Amino acid sequence: MHPSEFIVCEHCDVVYQRADLIRKQSACCVRCGAELYRAPAMHLQTMLALVVTSLFLFVIANAYPLISMQMNGIDHASTLIDSVAAAWHSGVGPIAVMTALAVVLFPLTQIVLLGYLLTSLIMLHRDPPGFVDLMHALRLMRPWSMVEVYLIGALVAVVKMAGMASVRAEPGLYALGALTFLLALINAFDLRLLWDARDRLVE
Amino acid sequence: MKYRTATEMGLLPCEACGMVCRETAYIEHPCCPRCDAPLHHRKFDSLRRSWAFLIAAAVLYIPANTLPIMRTKTLIYDLNSTIIGGIRVLWEDGSWDLALIVFVASICVPILKIVTLTILLISARRRSRWARRGRARLYRILEFVGQWSMLDVFVVALLVSLVDFGKVAEVHAGPGAIAFGAVVVLTMLASMSFDPRLIWDEFPDENPS
Ligand SMILES: [Zn+2]
Ligand SMILES: [Zn+2]
C-alpha cells in the first residue's frame, strides 16, 4: 500500500483509507468528529475567478472611505488605512501594526499568492517557482487574516457614533462586506488541492 | 471499535501539506519529501508552550479589562472607558444587539478560551479519558472563535481615526487596547500550540496492542 492512500485525522491521529467523495459530501473522523476532507466545492478555475474578483474588491475597500461622520459642519471620512495611521499616531503602535497585518497585509498577500499559484498551475500548466515556500506562507497567514472581524467592528463603530453625530456608510464599507463574503469562500478552500494539482502536473 | 493511529502504524502525517509518510528508524529529524516541513508525531513541546502563552494571556487579561481602552474628549466631557464601560454605553443607547455581540466577543470569548484551554491542558497531561469527544469538539470551537475577540481593538482603531474634530470631539486609544490585543494574540498562539491528538493519547502501559 502506498502511504498516499491514507488520510490521517489531524485532530486524533486515526488512519483512514481515502475514498472518493461526490459533490457536497465530506468525510468526518469517526472517533473525534473532525472533518477529514471534503469534496471540492468548486473547480480551481472558479476559485481563480473568485480570487481575481476579491483583489478588485480589496482595492475598492482600501481606496474608498468606509465611514464618514459629520459634526459642526465638518465632514470627516475615514478609510481603512486612516484607521491604521490614526492608531499609530494615537500612541498605540502595536494596535496599528496588528490592524495593518490582519486586515491589510495578510489578506492582500493571501489573495495575490493564491492568484499567482492558481494562474501558474491551471492556466499556464507550469510548476510555479517558489511553490513550497509560498504554500507554507499561505498556511501560516490564514488564521491571522481578520477582515470579517474588522467589518463587524466597523458596524459597531457606526452604531456607537450614531448617537453623537450623523454617521454614514461609504462605498468602501460595502466593498468590505462583499470582500468578507468572498474571503470566507477563499479561506474554506483546501490548500491540499493545490498540492495535489501540482503533483499531477509534475508527474 | 479499535482505531488504528498513525503513531501505531509508523506513519508520519505532514501537518503542512497532508502527505502521509512512512517512519524510518535511521532518520533522526525526518522532513516531508513534498514540502520539506519537519515531521513529528505530536506538535513540538505542545503542552509547555501552550501553558506559557496561556499564562501570559491570563495575566494580561487583568490590565486589558481595568485600563481604559478608549478616551473620548468632547467640549462637555472627558471620558475614559474600559471594555465593560463601552458595552454599557451601547446597551443604554438601546443597541442591545451590538452590545451583546461585543460582550460575547470581548468578554465571554476570552474568558471561555482561557478556562477551556486550562481544562484541555490539565486533562491532556493526565491522559484523562473523560469526555474525549466533547473535549475534541471544544478545541475545534476554540480554533474557530479565536480571532473574534479582536473586535474591540478594531473598533477603537476606527473610532480614533473617525472622531477627530479637534477640540469639539476627539477619541484617543488607551493602553488597555494594547493589553487586550496582546491577550487575543496570546490565546490564539496558545490554542495553536496545543496538539488535539494529546486528548486521545493513552499511557503506554495501558495500551497493550
Ligand atoms: Zn479524529
Ligand atoms: Zn508536507
Tab-separated table of C-alpha atoms and ligand atoms in Angstrom:
chain	number	residue	atom	x	y	z
A	1	MET	CA	0.000	0.000	0.000
A	2	HIS	CA	1.277	3.430	-0.883
A	3	PRO	CA	1.010	5.905	2.014
A	4	SER	CA	-0.877	8.464	-0.102
A	5	GLU	CA	-3.919	6.198	0.003
A	6	PHE	CA	-4.151	7.073	3.667
A	7	ILE	CA	-5.614	10.077	5.336
A	8	VAL	CA	-4.772	10.794	8.952
A	9	CYS	CA	-7.147	12.732	11.207
A	10	GLU	CA	-5.282	15.888	12.240
A	11	HIS	CA	-7.193	16.014	15.491
A	12	CYS	CA	-6.823	12.471	16.830
A	13	ASP	CA	-4.287	10.631	14.646
A	14	VAL	CA	-6.647	7.865	13.413
A	15	VAL	CA	-5.715	6.498	9.991
A	16	TYR	CA	-8.329	6.060	7.288
A	17	GLN	CA	-8.243	4.879	3.734
A	18	ARG	CA	-9.171	7.625	1.327
A	19	ALA	CA	-12.450	7.204	-0.516
A	20	ASP	CA	-13.766	9.285	-3.381
A	21	LEU	CA	-16.488	11.730	-2.483
A	22	ILE	CA	-19.220	13.172	-4.636
A	23	ARG	CA	-20.118	16.858	-4.572
A	24	LYS	CA	-21.055	18.392	-1.221
A	25	GLN	CA	-20.014	15.270	0.671
A	26	SER	CA	-17.432	15.453	3.389
A	27	ALA	CA	-15.596	12.769	5.294
A	28	CYS	CA	-15.555	13.032	9.088
A	29	CYS	CA	-13.464	11.223	11.637
A	30	VAL	CA	-15.477	8.506	13.407
A	31	ARG	CA	-13.581	8.880	16.654
A	32	CYS	CA	-13.381	12.644	17.225
A	33	GLY	CA	-15.882	14.063	14.708
A	34	ALA	CA	-13.432	16.405	12.964
A	35	GLU	CA	-13.702	16.856	9.243
A	36	LEU	CA	-11.051	14.875	7.376
A	37	TYR	CA	-11.579	16.265	3.902
A	38	ARG	CA	-14.437	17.319	1.688
A	39	ALA	CA	-15.306	17.113	-1.947
A	40	PRO	CA	-14.081	20.322	-3.606
A	41	ALA	CA	-16.976	22.791	-3.637
A	42	MET	CA	-15.800	24.381	-6.871
A	43	HIS	CA	-13.324	23.984	-9.691
A	44	LEU	CA	-9.918	25.563	-9.401
A	45	GLN	CA	-10.935	27.850	-12.292
A	46	THR	CA	-13.892	29.142	-10.272
A	47	MET	CA	-11.584	29.697	-7.327
A	48	LEU	CA	-9.241	31.732	-9.531
A	49	ALA	CA	-12.183	33.871	-10.672
A	50	LEU	CA	-13.148	34.476	-7.047
A	51	VAL	CA	-9.572	35.395	-6.183
A	52	VAL	CA	-9.371	37.933	-9.012
A	53	THR	CA	-12.738	39.446	-8.004
A	54	SER	CA	-11.635	39.681	-4.403
A	55	LEU	CA	-8.498	41.549	-5.495
A	56	PHE	CA	-10.682	44.218	-7.134
A	57	LEU	CA	-12.899	44.412	-4.064
A	58	PHE	CA	-9.829	44.686	-1.877
A	59	VAL	CA	-8.608	47.692	-3.862
A	60	ILE	CA	-12.022	49.388	-3.643
A	61	ALA	CA	-12.350	48.644	0.074
A	62	ASN	CA	-8.979	50.271	0.664
A	63	ALA	CA	-9.220	53.190	-1.737
A	64	TYR	CA	-12.619	54.491	-0.653
A	65	PRO	CA	-13.606	55.662	2.827
A	66	LEU	CA	-15.503	53.175	4.972
A	67	ILE	CA	-17.416	55.557	7.190
A	68	SER	CA	-17.970	59.292	7.205
A	69	MET	CA	-19.091	61.464	10.042
A	70	GLN	CA	-20.436	64.973	10.229
A	71	MET	CA	-20.130	67.285	13.150
A	72	ASN	CA	-20.460	71.076	13.357
A	73	GLY	CA	-20.489	71.243	9.576
A	74	ILE	CA	-17.195	69.411	9.249
A	75	ASP	CA	-17.257	66.256	7.176
A	76	HIS	CA	-14.754	63.624	8.145
A	77	ALA	CA	-14.330	60.350	6.269
A	78	SER	CA	-12.082	57.511	7.276
A	79	THR	CA	-10.507	54.792	5.148
A	80	LEU	CA	-9.045	51.530	6.370
A	81	ILE	CA	-5.521	52.896	6.097
A	82	ASP	CA	-6.601	56.015	8.016
A	83	SER	CA	-7.638	53.842	10.944
A	84	VAL	CA	-4.189	52.218	10.934
A	85	ALA	CA	-2.425	55.588	10.738
A	86	ALA	CA	-4.641	57.096	13.440
A	87	ALA	CA	-3.937	54.217	15.789
A	88	TRP	CA	-0.232	54.731	15.129
A	89	HIS	CA	-0.383	58.472	15.909
A	90	SER	CA	-2.615	57.889	18.905
A	91	GLY	CA	0.314	56.198	20.623
A	92	VAL	CA	-0.897	52.630	20.292
A	93	GLY	CA	1.664	51.352	17.808
A	94	PRO	CA	1.008	47.651	18.467
A	95	ILE	CA	-2.672	48.121	17.607
A	96	ALA	CA	-1.746	49.863	14.356
A	97	VAL	CA	0.643	47.064	13.438
A	98	MET	CA	-1.899	44.354	14.300
A	99	THR	CA	-4.612	46.045	12.239
A	100	ALA	CA	-2.297	46.614	9.296
A	101	LEU	CA	-1.233	42.957	9.319
A	102	ALA	CA	-4.598	41.327	9.993
A	103	VAL	CA	-6.791	43.466	7.756
A	104	VAL	CA	-4.486	44.754	5.013
A	105	LEU	CA	-1.231	42.892	4.591
A	106	PHE	CA	-2.194	39.258	5.242
A	107	PRO	CA	-5.440	39.278	3.239
A	108	LEU	CA	-3.747	41.048	0.322
A	109	THR	CA	-0.796	38.645	0.350
A	110	GLN	CA	-3.176	35.698	0.519
A	111	ILE	CA	-5.150	36.934	-2.475
A	112	VAL	CA	-2.055	37.705	-4.532
A	113	LEU	CA	-0.285	34.428	-3.693
A	114	LEU	CA	-3.353	32.299	-4.393
A	115	GLY	CA	-3.904	34.158	-7.655
A	116	TYR	CA	-0.301	33.597	-8.691
A	117	LEU	CA	-0.254	29.886	-7.758
A	118	LEU	CA	-3.629	29.146	-9.375
A	119	THR	CA	-2.767	31.046	-12.573
A	120	SER	CA	0.527	29.253	-12.905
A	121	LEU	CA	-0.917	25.800	-12.189
A	122	ILE	CA	-4.162	25.797	-14.142
A	123	MET	CA	-3.731	28.465	-16.806
A	124	LEU	CA	-0.055	28.113	-17.705
A	125	HIS	CA	0.309	24.464	-16.589
A	126	ARG	CA	3.641	25.296	-15.057
A	127	ASP	CA	5.125	24.474	-11.678
A	128	PRO	CA	5.226	27.938	-10.074
A	129	PRO	CA	8.698	28.956	-8.841
A	130	GLY	CA	8.824	29.115	-5.059
A	131	PHE	CA	5.699	26.940	-4.727
A	132	VAL	CA	6.696	25.206	-1.481
A	133	ASP	CA	7.644	28.390	0.397
A	134	LEU	CA	4.585	30.277	-0.796
A	135	MET	CA	2.298	27.432	0.274
A	136	HIS	CA	3.830	27.496	3.759
A	137	ALA	CA	3.318	31.265	3.870
A	138	LEU	CA	-0.338	30.875	2.850
A	139	ARG	CA	-0.984	28.263	5.504
A	140	LEU	CA	0.660	30.262	8.289
A	141	MET	CA	-1.122	33.511	7.389
A	142	ARG	CA	-4.601	32.038	7.262
A	143	PRO	CA	-5.562	32.213	10.959
A	144	TRP	CA	-4.254	35.787	11.237
A	145	SER	CA	-6.324	37.280	8.469
A	146	MET	CA	-9.319	39.015	10.067
A	147	VAL	CA	-11.272	41.064	7.538
A	148	GLU	CA	-14.629	39.716	8.762
A	149	VAL	CA	-13.897	40.804	12.315
A	150	TYR	CA	-12.958	44.264	11.097
A	151	LEU	CA	-16.224	44.514	9.155
A	152	ILE	CA	-18.293	43.841	12.270
A	153	GLY	CA	-16.026	46.291	14.108
A	154	ALA	CA	-16.880	48.969	11.536
A	155	LEU	CA	-20.603	48.321	12.068
A	156	VAL	CA	-20.144	48.631	15.820
A	157	ALA	CA	-18.287	51.907	15.283
A	158	VAL	CA	-21.147	53.264	13.145
A	159	VAL	CA	-23.705	52.483	15.831
A	160	LYS	CA	-21.509	53.808	18.629
A	161	MET	CA	-21.145	57.168	16.931
A	162	ALA	CA	-24.723	57.392	15.683
A	163	GLY	CA	-25.795	58.995	18.957
A	164	MET	CA	-23.040	61.595	18.816
A	165	ALA	CA	-23.192	62.786	15.205
A	166	SER	CA	-24.577	61.828	11.838
A	167	VAL	CA	-22.686	58.823	10.531
A	168	ARG	CA	-22.844	57.392	7.025
A	169	ALA	CA	-21.617	54.150	5.494
A	170	GLU	CA	-19.429	54.865	2.461
A	171	PRO	CA	-18.648	52.732	-0.652
A	172	GLY	CA	-15.595	51.203	0.989
A	173	LEU	CA	-17.769	49.580	3.623
A	174	TYR	CA	-19.958	47.866	1.023
A	175	ALA	CA	-16.858	46.654	-0.805
A	176	LEU	CA	-15.505	45.396	2.505
A	177	GLY	CA	-18.747	43.483	3.086
A	178	ALA	CA	-18.538	41.805	-0.317
A	179	LEU	CA	-14.846	41.112	0.217
A	180	THR	CA	-15.610	39.436	3.548
A	181	PHE	CA	-18.047	37.113	1.816
A	182	LEU	CA	-15.535	36.163	-0.890
A	183	LEU	CA	-12.696	35.715	1.599
A	184	ALA	CA	-14.884	33.310	3.578
A	185	LEU	CA	-15.190	31.167	0.443
A	186	ILE	CA	-11.475	31.510	-0.309
A	187	ASN	CA	-10.481	30.600	3.233
A	188	ALA	CA	-12.649	27.476	3.104
A	189	PHE	CA	-10.520	26.385	0.148
A	190	ASP	CA	-8.497	23.299	0.986
A	191	LEU	CA	-4.855	24.079	0.241
A	192	ARG	CA	-4.162	20.362	-0.163
A	193	LEU	CA	-5.940	20.632	-3.523
A	194	LEU	CA	-3.107	22.859	-4.733
A	195	TRP	CA	-0.532	20.314	-3.589
A	196	ASP	CA	-2.444	17.636	-5.481
A	197	ALA	CA	-2.746	19.806	-8.590
A	198	ARG	CA	0.984	20.376	-8.543
A	199	ASP	CA	1.691	16.659	-8.018
A	200	ARG	CA	-0.419	15.864	-11.079
A	201	LEU	CA	1.458	18.465	-13.081
A	202	VAL	CA	4.929	17.304	-12.080
A	203	GLU	CA	4.084	13.692	-12.908
B	1	MET	CA	-14.205	-0.398	17.860
B	2	LYS	CA	-10.435	-0.353	17.642
B	3	TYR	CA	-8.863	2.611	15.933
B	4	ARG	CA	-5.502	2.445	14.234
B	5	THR	CA	-3.486	5.563	14.840
B	6	ALA	CA	-0.695	6.836	12.649
B	7	THR	CA	1.729	6.546	15.550
B	8	GLU	CA	0.990	2.825	15.986
B	9	MET	CA	1.271	2.197	12.258
B	10	GLY	CA	4.583	4.034	11.995
B	11	LEU	CA	3.140	6.727	9.769
B	12	LEU	CA	4.025	10.400	9.947
B	13	PRO	CA	1.382	12.766	8.611
B	14	CYS	CA	2.697	16.143	7.436
B	15	GLU	CA	0.906	18.989	9.178
B	16	ALA	CA	1.697	21.403	6.387
B	17	CYS	CA	0.632	19.584	3.229
B	18	GLY	CA	-1.242	16.493	4.430
B	19	MET	CA	1.161	13.986	2.928
B	20	VAL	CA	1.407	10.744	4.888
B	21	CYS	CA	4.961	9.467	5.145
B	22	ARG	CA	6.389	6.249	6.474
B	23	GLU	CA	8.604	6.444	9.513
B	24	THR	CA	12.197	5.323	9.008
B	25	ALA	CA	14.184	4.438	12.075
B	26	TYR	CA	17.549	5.703	10.899
B	27	ILE	CA	16.495	9.297	10.151
B	28	GLU	CA	16.662	11.382	13.288
B	29	HIS	CA	14.855	14.523	12.084
B	30	PRO	CA	12.580	13.469	9.245
B	31	CYS	CA	11.275	16.056	6.812
B	32	CYS	CA	8.329	15.899	4.475
B	33	PRO	CA	9.513	14.844	0.984
B	34	ARG	CA	6.866	17.039	-0.615
B	35	CYS	CA	7.051	20.300	1.340
B	36	ASP	CA	10.202	19.973	3.451
B	37	ALA	CA	8.384	20.686	6.740
B	38	PRO	CA	9.780	18.825	9.741
B	39	LEU	CA	7.677	15.768	10.621
B	40	HIS	CA	6.778	14.744	14.150
B	41	HIS	CA	4.120	12.600	15.758
B	42	ARG	CA	2.921	15.371	18.052
B	43	LYS	CA	3.438	19.117	17.925
B	44	PHE	CA	6.780	20.015	19.427
B	45	ASP	CA	6.673	20.723	23.189
B	46	SER	CA	2.951	21.296	22.854
B	47	LEU	CA	1.801	21.403	26.487
B	48	ARG	CA	4.616	23.552	27.802
B	49	ARG	CA	4.381	26.137	25.039
B	50	SER	CA	0.625	26.237	25.297
B	51	TRP	CA	0.834	26.799	29.072
B	52	ALA	CA	3.346	29.606	28.600
B	53	PHE	CA	1.122	31.501	26.152
B	54	LEU	CA	-1.956	30.835	28.247
B	55	ILE	CA	-0.461	32.127	31.497
B	56	ALA	CA	0.822	35.246	29.752
B	57	ALA	CA	-2.661	35.808	28.310
B	58	ALA	CA	-4.358	35.327	31.682
B	59	VAL	CA	-2.019	37.840	33.333
B	60	LEU	CA	-2.553	40.441	30.623
B	61	TYR	CA	-6.290	39.915	30.813
B	62	ILE	CA	-6.357	41.958	34.025
B	63	PRO	CA	-4.908	45.220	32.606
B	64	ALA	CA	-6.923	44.598	29.429
B	65	ASN	CA	-10.113	44.984	31.454
B	66	THR	CA	-9.098	47.519	34.069
B	67	LEU	CA	-7.158	50.003	31.925
B	68	PRO	CA	-9.145	52.262	29.609
B	69	ILE	CA	-9.181	51.146	26.006
B	70	MET	CA	-10.508	54.469	24.783
B	71	ARG	CA	-10.616	58.115	25.837
B	72	THR	CA	-13.415	60.281	24.473
B	73	LYS	CA	-12.887	64.026	24.741
B	74	THR	CA	-15.633	66.471	23.850
B	75	LEU	CA	-16.416	70.033	24.913
B	76	ILE	CA	-18.711	68.686	27.611
B	77	TYR	CA	-16.941	65.647	28.976
B	78	ASP	CA	-13.669	63.746	29.053
B	79	LEU	CA	-14.332	60.070	29.463
B	80	ASN	CA	-12.015	57.116	29.881
B	81	SER	CA	-13.863	53.940	29.012
B	82	THR	CA	-12.945	50.344	29.642
B	83	ILE	CA	-14.332	47.425	27.653
B	84	ILE	CA	-17.197	46.894	30.087
B	85	GLY	CA	-17.917	50.624	30.081
B	86	GLY	CA	-18.180	50.649	26.290
B	87	ILE	CA	-20.631	47.770	26.373
B	88	ARG	CA	-22.755	49.541	28.996
B	89	VAL	CA	-22.925	52.669	26.813
B	90	LEU	CA	-24.023	50.593	23.817
B	91	TRP	CA	-26.658	48.888	25.960
B	92	GLU	CA	-28.015	52.119	27.383
B	93	ASP	CA	-28.181	53.647	23.902
B	94	GLY	CA	-30.636	50.939	23.053
B	95	SER	CA	-28.500	48.907	20.644
B	96	TRP	CA	-28.661	45.809	22.795
B	97	ASP	CA	-27.900	43.531	19.831
B	98	LEU	CA	-24.489	45.107	19.225
B	99	ALA	CA	-23.868	45.293	22.956
B	100	LEU	CA	-24.446	41.561	23.028
B	101	ILE	CA	-22.046	40.929	20.117
B	102	VAL	CA	-19.298	42.998	21.739
B	103	PHE	CA	-19.992	41.385	25.111
B	104	VAL	CA	-19.690	37.881	23.654
B	105	ALA	CA	-16.632	38.751	21.538
B	106	SER	CA	-14.625	40.649	24.123
B	107	ILE	CA	-15.733	39.269	27.500
B	108	CYS	CA	-17.160	35.777	27.033
B	109	VAL	CA	-14.806	34.517	24.335
B	110	PRO	CA	-11.510	35.400	26.085
B	111	ILE	CA	-12.667	34.036	29.455
B	112	LEU	CA	-14.066	30.867	27.891
B	113	LYS	CA	-10.883	30.441	25.882
B	114	ILE	CA	-8.668	30.717	28.932
B	115	VAL	CA	-10.874	28.372	31.006
B	116	THR	CA	-11.314	25.819	28.204
B	117	LEU	CA	-7.630	25.732	27.373
B	118	THR	CA	-6.785	25.218	31.037
B	119	ILE	CA	-9.178	22.255	31.178
B	120	LEU	CA	-7.782	20.834	27.943
B	121	LEU	CA	-4.182	21.222	29.091
B	122	ILE	CA	-4.738	19.644	32.520
B	123	SER	CA	-6.789	16.738	31.191
B	124	ALA	CA	-4.321	16.098	28.361
B	125	ARG	CA	-1.421	15.959	30.787
B	126	ARG	CA	-3.279	13.457	32.969
B	127	ARG	CA	-4.264	11.472	29.854
B	128	SER	CA	-7.801	11.595	31.132
B	129	ARG	CA	-10.431	9.546	29.300
B	130	TRP	CA	-13.196	11.858	30.424
B	131	ALA	CA	-15.452	13.250	27.663
B	132	ARG	CA	-12.875	12.926	24.931
B	133	ARG	CA	-15.253	13.634	22.074
B	134	GLY	CA	-16.603	16.673	23.877
B	135	ARG	CA	-13.121	17.998	24.560
B	136	ALA	CA	-12.168	17.443	20.921
B	137	ARG	CA	-15.195	19.477	19.871
B	138	LEU	CA	-14.353	22.208	22.396
B	139	TYR	CA	-10.925	22.528	20.847
B	140	ARG	CA	-12.380	22.902	17.357
B	141	ILE	CA	-14.764	25.607	18.587
B	142	LEU	CA	-11.823	27.339	20.259
B	143	GLU	CA	-9.896	27.441	16.992
B	144	PHE	CA	-12.915	28.854	15.214
B	145	VAL	CA	-13.821	31.704	17.580
B	146	GLY	CA	-10.243	32.730	18.400
B	147	GLN	CA	-9.905	35.798	16.211
B	148	TRP	CA	-13.317	37.285	17.005
B	149	SER	CA	-12.078	38.817	20.242
B	150	MET	CA	-10.099	41.250	18.118
B	151	LEU	CA	-13.384	43.093	17.507
B	152	ASP	CA	-12.983	45.752	20.184
B	153	VAL	CA	-9.436	46.530	19.121
B	154	PHE	CA	-10.602	47.271	15.580
B	155	VAL	CA	-13.500	49.382	16.853
B	156	VAL	CA	-11.062	51.534	18.794
B	157	ALA	CA	-8.741	51.923	15.794
B	158	LEU	CA	-11.663	53.054	13.636
B	159	LEU	CA	-13.105	55.463	16.190
B	160	VAL	CA	-9.729	57.092	16.723
B	161	SER	CA	-9.458	57.920	13.022
B	162	LEU	CA	-13.114	58.823	12.607
B	163	VAL	CA	-13.693	61.081	15.587
B	164	ASP	CA	-11.040	63.691	15.002
B	165	PHE	CA	-12.692	67.100	15.261
B	166	GLY	CA	-10.086	68.949	17.270
B	167	LYS	CA	-11.446	70.430	20.479
B	168	VAL	CA	-15.054	69.578	19.664
B	169	ALA	CA	-14.699	65.839	19.822
B	170	GLU	CA	-11.728	63.561	19.863
B	171	VAL	CA	-11.115	59.898	20.592
B	172	HIS	CA	-7.784	58.515	21.729
B	173	ALA	CA	-6.783	54.914	22.196
B	174	GLY	CA	-5.867	53.770	25.687
B	175	PRO	CA	-3.255	51.308	26.959
B	176	GLY	CA	-5.997	48.756	27.669
B	177	ALA	CA	-6.380	48.258	23.926
B	178	ILE	CA	-2.769	47.116	23.598
B	179	ALA	CA	-3.142	44.699	26.507
B	180	PHE	CA	-6.357	43.392	25.048
B	181	GLY	CA	-4.846	42.866	21.603
B	182	ALA	CA	-1.980	41.005	23.234
B	183	VAL	CA	-4.455	38.764	25.092
B	184	VAL	CA	-6.135	37.846	21.815
B	185	VAL	CA	-2.845	37.077	20.059
B	186	LEU	CA	-1.532	35.083	23.035
B	187	THR	CA	-4.682	32.955	23.382
B	188	MET	CA	-4.568	32.257	19.655
B	189	LEU	CA	-0.934	31.175	19.955
B	190	ALA	CA	-1.826	29.034	22.977
B	191	SER	CA	-4.574	27.169	21.148
B	192	MET	CA	-2.374	26.746	18.069
B	193	SER	CA	0.408	25.250	20.177
B	194	PHE	CA	-1.941	22.735	21.757
B	195	ASP	CA	-1.985	19.403	19.963
B	196	PRO	CA	-5.546	17.953	19.991
B	197	ARG	CA	-4.144	14.475	19.407
B	198	LEU	CA	-2.929	14.563	23.011
B	199	ILE	CA	-6.587	14.299	24.080
B	200	TRP	CA	-6.640	10.748	22.721
B	201	ASP	CA	-3.222	9.508	23.782
B	202	GLU	CA	-3.019	6.763	26.397
B	203	PHE	CA	-0.233	5.986	28.816
B	204	PRO	CA	1.989	3.428	27.056
B	205	ASP	CA	1.371	0.670	29.628
B	206	GLU	CA	-2.409	0.970	29.336
B	207	ASN	CA	-2.284	0.322	25.652
B	208	PRO	CA	-1.417	-3.341	25.019
B	209	SER	CA	-1.511	-3.554	21.248
C	1	ZN	ZN	-10.254	12.275	14.526
C	2	ZN	ZN	4.457	18.091	3.791
